[in-house]
PDB file of C-alpha atoms in Angstrom:
ATOM      1  CA  MET I   1       0.000   0.040  -0.029  1.00 92.00           C
ATOM      2  CA  ASN I   2       1.389   3.460  -0.999  1.00 96.00           C
ATOM      3  CA  VAL I   3       0.884   6.242   1.442  1.00 98.00           C
ATOM      4  CA  LEU I   4       1.652   9.904   0.825  1.00 98.00           C
ATOM      5  CA  PHE I   5       2.712  11.931   3.915  1.00 98.00           C
ATOM      6  CA  ILE I   6       2.605  15.706   3.548  1.00 98.00           C
ATOM      7  CA  GLU I   7       4.526  17.068   6.438  1.00 98.00           C
ATOM      8  CA  ASP I   8       7.220  19.804   6.784  1.00 97.00           C
ATOM      9  CA  ASP I   9       8.994  18.313   9.823  1.00 97.00           C
ATOM     10  CA  ARG I  10      11.579  15.742   8.770  1.00 97.00           C
ATOM     11  CA  MET I  11      11.573  14.018  12.155  1.00 97.00           C
ATOM     12  CA  ASN I  12       7.784  13.523  12.118  1.00 97.00           C
ATOM     13  CA  ARG I  13       8.130  12.075   8.613  1.00 97.00           C
ATOM     14  CA  ARG I  14      10.730   9.666   9.791  1.00 97.00           C
ATOM     15  CA  VAL I  15       8.738   8.468  12.799  1.00 97.00           C
ATOM     16  CA  VAL I  16       5.688   7.813  10.637  1.00 98.00           C
ATOM     17  CA  ARG I  17       7.764   6.103   7.989  1.00 97.00           C
ATOM     18  CA  ASP I  18       9.138   3.655  10.630  1.00 97.00           C
ATOM     19  CA  MET I  19       5.543   2.917  11.751  1.00 97.00           C
ATOM     20  CA  LEU I  20       4.374   2.344   8.233  1.00 97.00           C
ATOM     21  CA  ASP I  21       7.386   0.085   7.491  1.00 96.00           C
ATOM     22  CA  VAL I  22       6.079  -2.146  10.290  1.00 94.00           C
ATOM     23  CA  ALA I  23       2.762  -2.490   8.407  1.00 91.00           C
ATOM     24  CA  GLY I  24       4.485  -3.146   5.085  1.00 95.00           C
ATOM     25  CA  ALA I  25       3.317   0.180   3.621  1.00 96.00           C
ATOM     26  CA  THR I  26       5.438   2.315   1.345  1.00 96.00           C
ATOM     27  CA  MET I  27       5.527   5.969   2.343  1.00 98.00           C
ATOM     28  CA  ILE I  28       6.322   8.757  -0.084  1.00 98.00           C
ATOM     29  CA  GLU I  29       7.289  12.092   1.602  1.00 98.00           C
ATOM     30  CA  ALA I  30       6.324  15.589   0.666  1.00 98.00           C
ATOM     31  CA  GLU I  31       7.789  18.453   2.760  1.00 97.00           C
ATOM     32  CA  SER I  32       5.109  20.853   1.663  1.00 98.00           C
ATOM     33  CA  ALA I  33       1.485  20.871   0.515  1.00 98.00           C
ATOM     34  CA  GLU I  34       2.467  22.147  -2.925  1.00 98.00           C
ATOM     35  CA  ILE I  35       4.940  19.268  -3.385  1.00 98.00           C
ATOM     36  CA  GLY I  36       2.405  16.761  -2.087  1.00 98.00           C
ATOM     37  CA  LEU I  37      -0.164  17.881  -4.587  1.00 98.00           C
ATOM     38  CA  ARG I  38       2.341  17.529  -7.471  1.00 98.00           C
ATOM     39  CA  ILE I  39       3.273  14.021  -6.248  1.00 98.00           C
ATOM     40  CA  LEU I  40      -0.408  13.159  -6.110  1.00 98.00           C
ATOM     41  CA  ASP I  41      -0.788  14.199  -9.771  1.00 97.00           C
ATOM     42  CA  GLU I  42       1.887  11.614 -10.687  1.00 97.00           C
ATOM     43  CA  ARG I  43       1.131   8.640  -8.542  1.00 97.00           C
ATOM     44  CA  GLU I  44      -1.651   6.552  -6.985  1.00 96.00           C
ATOM     45  CA  PHE I  45      -1.974   6.326  -3.197  1.00 97.00           C
ATOM     46  CA  ALA I  46      -4.129   4.207  -0.887  1.00 95.00           C
ATOM     47  CA  MET I  47      -4.267   7.165   1.486  1.00 96.00           C
ATOM     48  CA  VAL I  48      -2.837  10.551   2.253  1.00 98.00           C
ATOM     49  CA  LEU I  49      -1.644  11.795   5.582  1.00 98.00           C
ATOM     50  CA  VAL I  50      -1.381  15.570   5.978  1.00 98.00           C
ATOM     51  CA  ASP I  51      -0.167  17.946   8.597  1.00 98.00           C
ATOM     52  CA  LEU I  52      -2.222  21.111   9.121  1.00 96.00           C
ATOM     53  CA  ARG I  53       0.438  23.743   9.980  1.00 95.00           C
ATOM     54  CA  MET I  54       2.992  24.092   7.234  1.00 95.00           C
ATOM     55  CA  PRO I  55       4.733  27.056   5.598  1.00 94.00           C
ATOM     56  CA  GLY I  56       2.950  28.089   2.420  1.00 95.00           C
ATOM     57  CA  MET I  57      -0.229  26.102   1.912  1.00 97.00           C
ATOM     58  CA  ASP I  58      -1.725  24.748   5.053  1.00 97.00           C
ATOM     59  CA  GLY I  59      -3.241  21.210   5.442  1.00 97.00           C
ATOM     60  CA  ILE I  60      -6.890  22.283   5.209  1.00 97.00           C
ATOM     61  CA  THR I  61      -6.307  24.065   1.935  1.00 97.00           C
ATOM     62  CA  ALA I  62      -4.395  20.977   0.628  1.00 98.00           C
ATOM     63  CA  ILE I  63      -7.437  18.795   1.523  1.00 98.00           C
ATOM     64  CA  GLU I  64      -9.797  21.170  -0.242  1.00 97.00           C
ATOM     65  CA  HIS I  65      -7.507  20.975  -3.356  1.00 98.00           C
ATOM     66  CA  ILE I  66      -7.510  17.172  -3.255  1.00 98.00           C
ATOM     67  CA  ARG I  67     -11.237  17.017  -2.815  1.00 97.00           C
ATOM     68  CA  ALA I  68     -11.848  19.446  -5.729  1.00 97.00           C
ATOM     69  CA  ARG I  69      -9.879  17.253  -8.162  1.00 97.00           C
ATOM     70  CA  PRO I  70     -11.743  16.273 -11.347  1.00 97.00           C
ATOM     71  CA  ASP I  71     -10.580  12.638 -11.118  1.00 96.00           C
ATOM     72  CA  ALA I  72     -10.825   9.619  -8.911  1.00 95.00           C
ATOM     73  CA  LYS I  73      -7.985  10.806  -6.782  1.00 97.00           C
ATOM     74  CA  ALA I  74     -10.406  13.299  -5.153  1.00 97.00           C
ATOM     75  CA  GLY I  75     -11.750  10.320  -3.216  1.00 95.00           C
ATOM     76  CA  VAL I  76      -8.443   9.193  -1.729  1.00 96.00           C
ATOM     77  CA  PRO I  77      -8.792   8.728   2.037  1.00 96.00           C
ATOM     78  CA  ILE I  78      -7.106  11.455   4.030  1.00 98.00           C
ATOM     79  CA  ILE I  79      -5.864  11.372   7.666  1.00 98.00           C
ATOM     80  CA  VAL I  80      -4.949  14.682   9.300  1.00 98.00           C
ATOM     81  CA  VAL I  81      -1.919  14.353  11.486  1.00 97.00           C
ATOM     82  CA  THR I  82      -1.611  17.404  13.784  1.00 96.00           C
ATOM     83  CA  ALA I  83      -0.455  18.888  17.021  1.00 94.00           C
ATOM     84  CA  ASP I  84      -3.207  21.515  16.885  1.00 91.00           C
ATOM     85  CA  ILE I  85      -5.640  21.130  19.795  1.00 88.00           C
ATOM     86  CA  ALA I  86      -8.229  23.789  18.791  1.00 89.00           C
ATOM     87  CA  PRO I  87     -11.745  22.846  20.157  1.00 90.00           C
ATOM     88  CA  ASP I  88     -13.285  22.842  16.638  1.00 94.00           C
ATOM     89  CA  LEU I  89     -10.333  21.270  14.861  1.00 93.00           C
ATOM     90  CA  ARG I  90     -11.882  17.872  14.162  1.00 93.00           C
ATOM     91  CA  GLU I  91     -15.006  19.463  12.763  1.00 95.00           C
ATOM     92  CA  ARG I  92     -13.055  21.823  10.535  1.00 95.00           C
ATOM     93  CA  CYS I  93     -10.984  18.962   9.186  1.00 96.00           C
ATOM     94  CA  LEU I  94     -13.916  16.749   8.472  1.00 96.00           C
ATOM     95  CA  ALA I  95     -15.753  19.653   6.837  1.00 96.00           C
ATOM     96  CA  ALA I  96     -12.810  20.193   4.537  1.00 96.00           C
ATOM     97  CA  GLY I  97     -12.897  16.470   3.501  1.00 97.00           C
ATOM     98  CA  ALA I  98     -10.632  14.630   5.964  1.00 97.00           C
ATOM     99  CA  ASP I  99     -11.665  11.105   6.839  1.00 96.00           C
ATOM    100  CA  GLU I 100      -9.815  10.941  10.207  1.00 96.00           C
ATOM    101  CA  VAL I 101      -7.828  13.097  12.557  1.00 96.00           C
ATOM    102  CA  ILE I 102      -4.956  11.878  14.765  1.00 97.00           C
ATOM    103  CA  PHE I 103      -2.706  13.932  16.985  1.00 96.00           C
ATOM    104  CA  LYS I 104       1.059  14.301  17.502  1.00 96.00           C
ATOM    105  CA  PRO I 105       3.065  12.841  18.816  1.00 95.00           C
ATOM    106  CA  VAL I 106       1.795  10.094  16.653  1.00 95.00           C
ATOM    107  CA  ALA I 107       1.183   6.798  18.429  1.00 96.00           C
ATOM    108  CA  MET I 108       1.417   3.663  16.294  1.00 96.00           C
ATOM    109  CA  ASP I 109      -1.943   2.377  17.596  1.00 96.00           C
ATOM    110  CA  ALA I 110      -3.646   5.669  16.779  1.00 96.00           C
ATOM    111  CA  LEU I 111      -2.315   5.664  13.269  1.00 97.00           C
ATOM    112  CA  PHE I 112      -3.143   2.025  12.632  1.00 96.00           C
ATOM    113  CA  ASP I 113      -6.589   2.403  14.148  1.00 96.00           C
ATOM    114  CA  ALA I 114      -7.393   5.335  11.915  1.00 96.00           C
ATOM    115  CA  MET I 115      -6.080   3.465   8.815  1.00 95.00           C
ATOM    116  CA  GLY I 116      -8.058   0.419   9.853  1.00 94.00           C
ATOM    117  CA  ARG I 117     -11.345   2.409  10.189  1.00 93.00           C
ATOM    118  CA  ILE I 118     -10.803   3.736   6.715  1.00 92.00           C
ATOM    119  CA  LEU I 119     -10.007   0.369   5.235  1.00 88.00           C
ATOM    120  CA  ALA I 120     -13.008  -1.157   7.041  1.00 89.00           C
ATOM    121  CA  LYS I 121     -15.302   1.453   5.387  1.00 86.00           C
ATOM    122  CA  GLY I 122     -13.910   0.389   2.006  1.00 75.00           C
ATOM    123  CA  ALA I 123     -12.746   3.839   1.257  1.00 47.00           C
ATOM    124  CA  ALA I 124      -9.395   2.598  -0.107  1.00 41.00           C
ATOM    125  CA  GLY I 125     -11.145   0.134  -2.324  1.00 40.00           C
ATOM    126  CA  ASP I 126     -11.710   2.624  -5.137  1.00 43.00           C
ATOM    127  CA  GLY I 127      -8.661   1.740  -7.117  1.00 37.00           C
ATOM    128  CA  MET I 128      -6.351   3.800  -4.959  1.00 38.00           C
ATOM    129  CA  ILE I 129      -4.148   0.981  -3.656  1.00 33.00           C
ATOM    130  CA  GLY I 130      -0.798   1.666  -5.179  1.00 34.00           C
TER     131      GLY I 130
END
């Protein structure tokens, strides 16, 4: 399974990569939303993980861009990975089109639980397995 992780912090990308390696998933890194959107143009992913607070385009805007795509990639499952604890954060992320929200520091069980819920819903069964 190919997973795209859009995250500006190299250490956070490394931690999540190590977790996904345990699950046998392949993670492609993007250090900005702009780069992540370009990578999504070129490749298929089973899901996208996205941070909210990044220089340049933020995660909510990136999610909105993905959901506005004119192709099947608009339906790729998206998990927000954030340290933000704003009271309305979950609702804002879901309203933008995210499927799940998990918090940093990322715990392996939280990541795998979120991924499992998405897979159980069949959201990744739309040809997005890479």
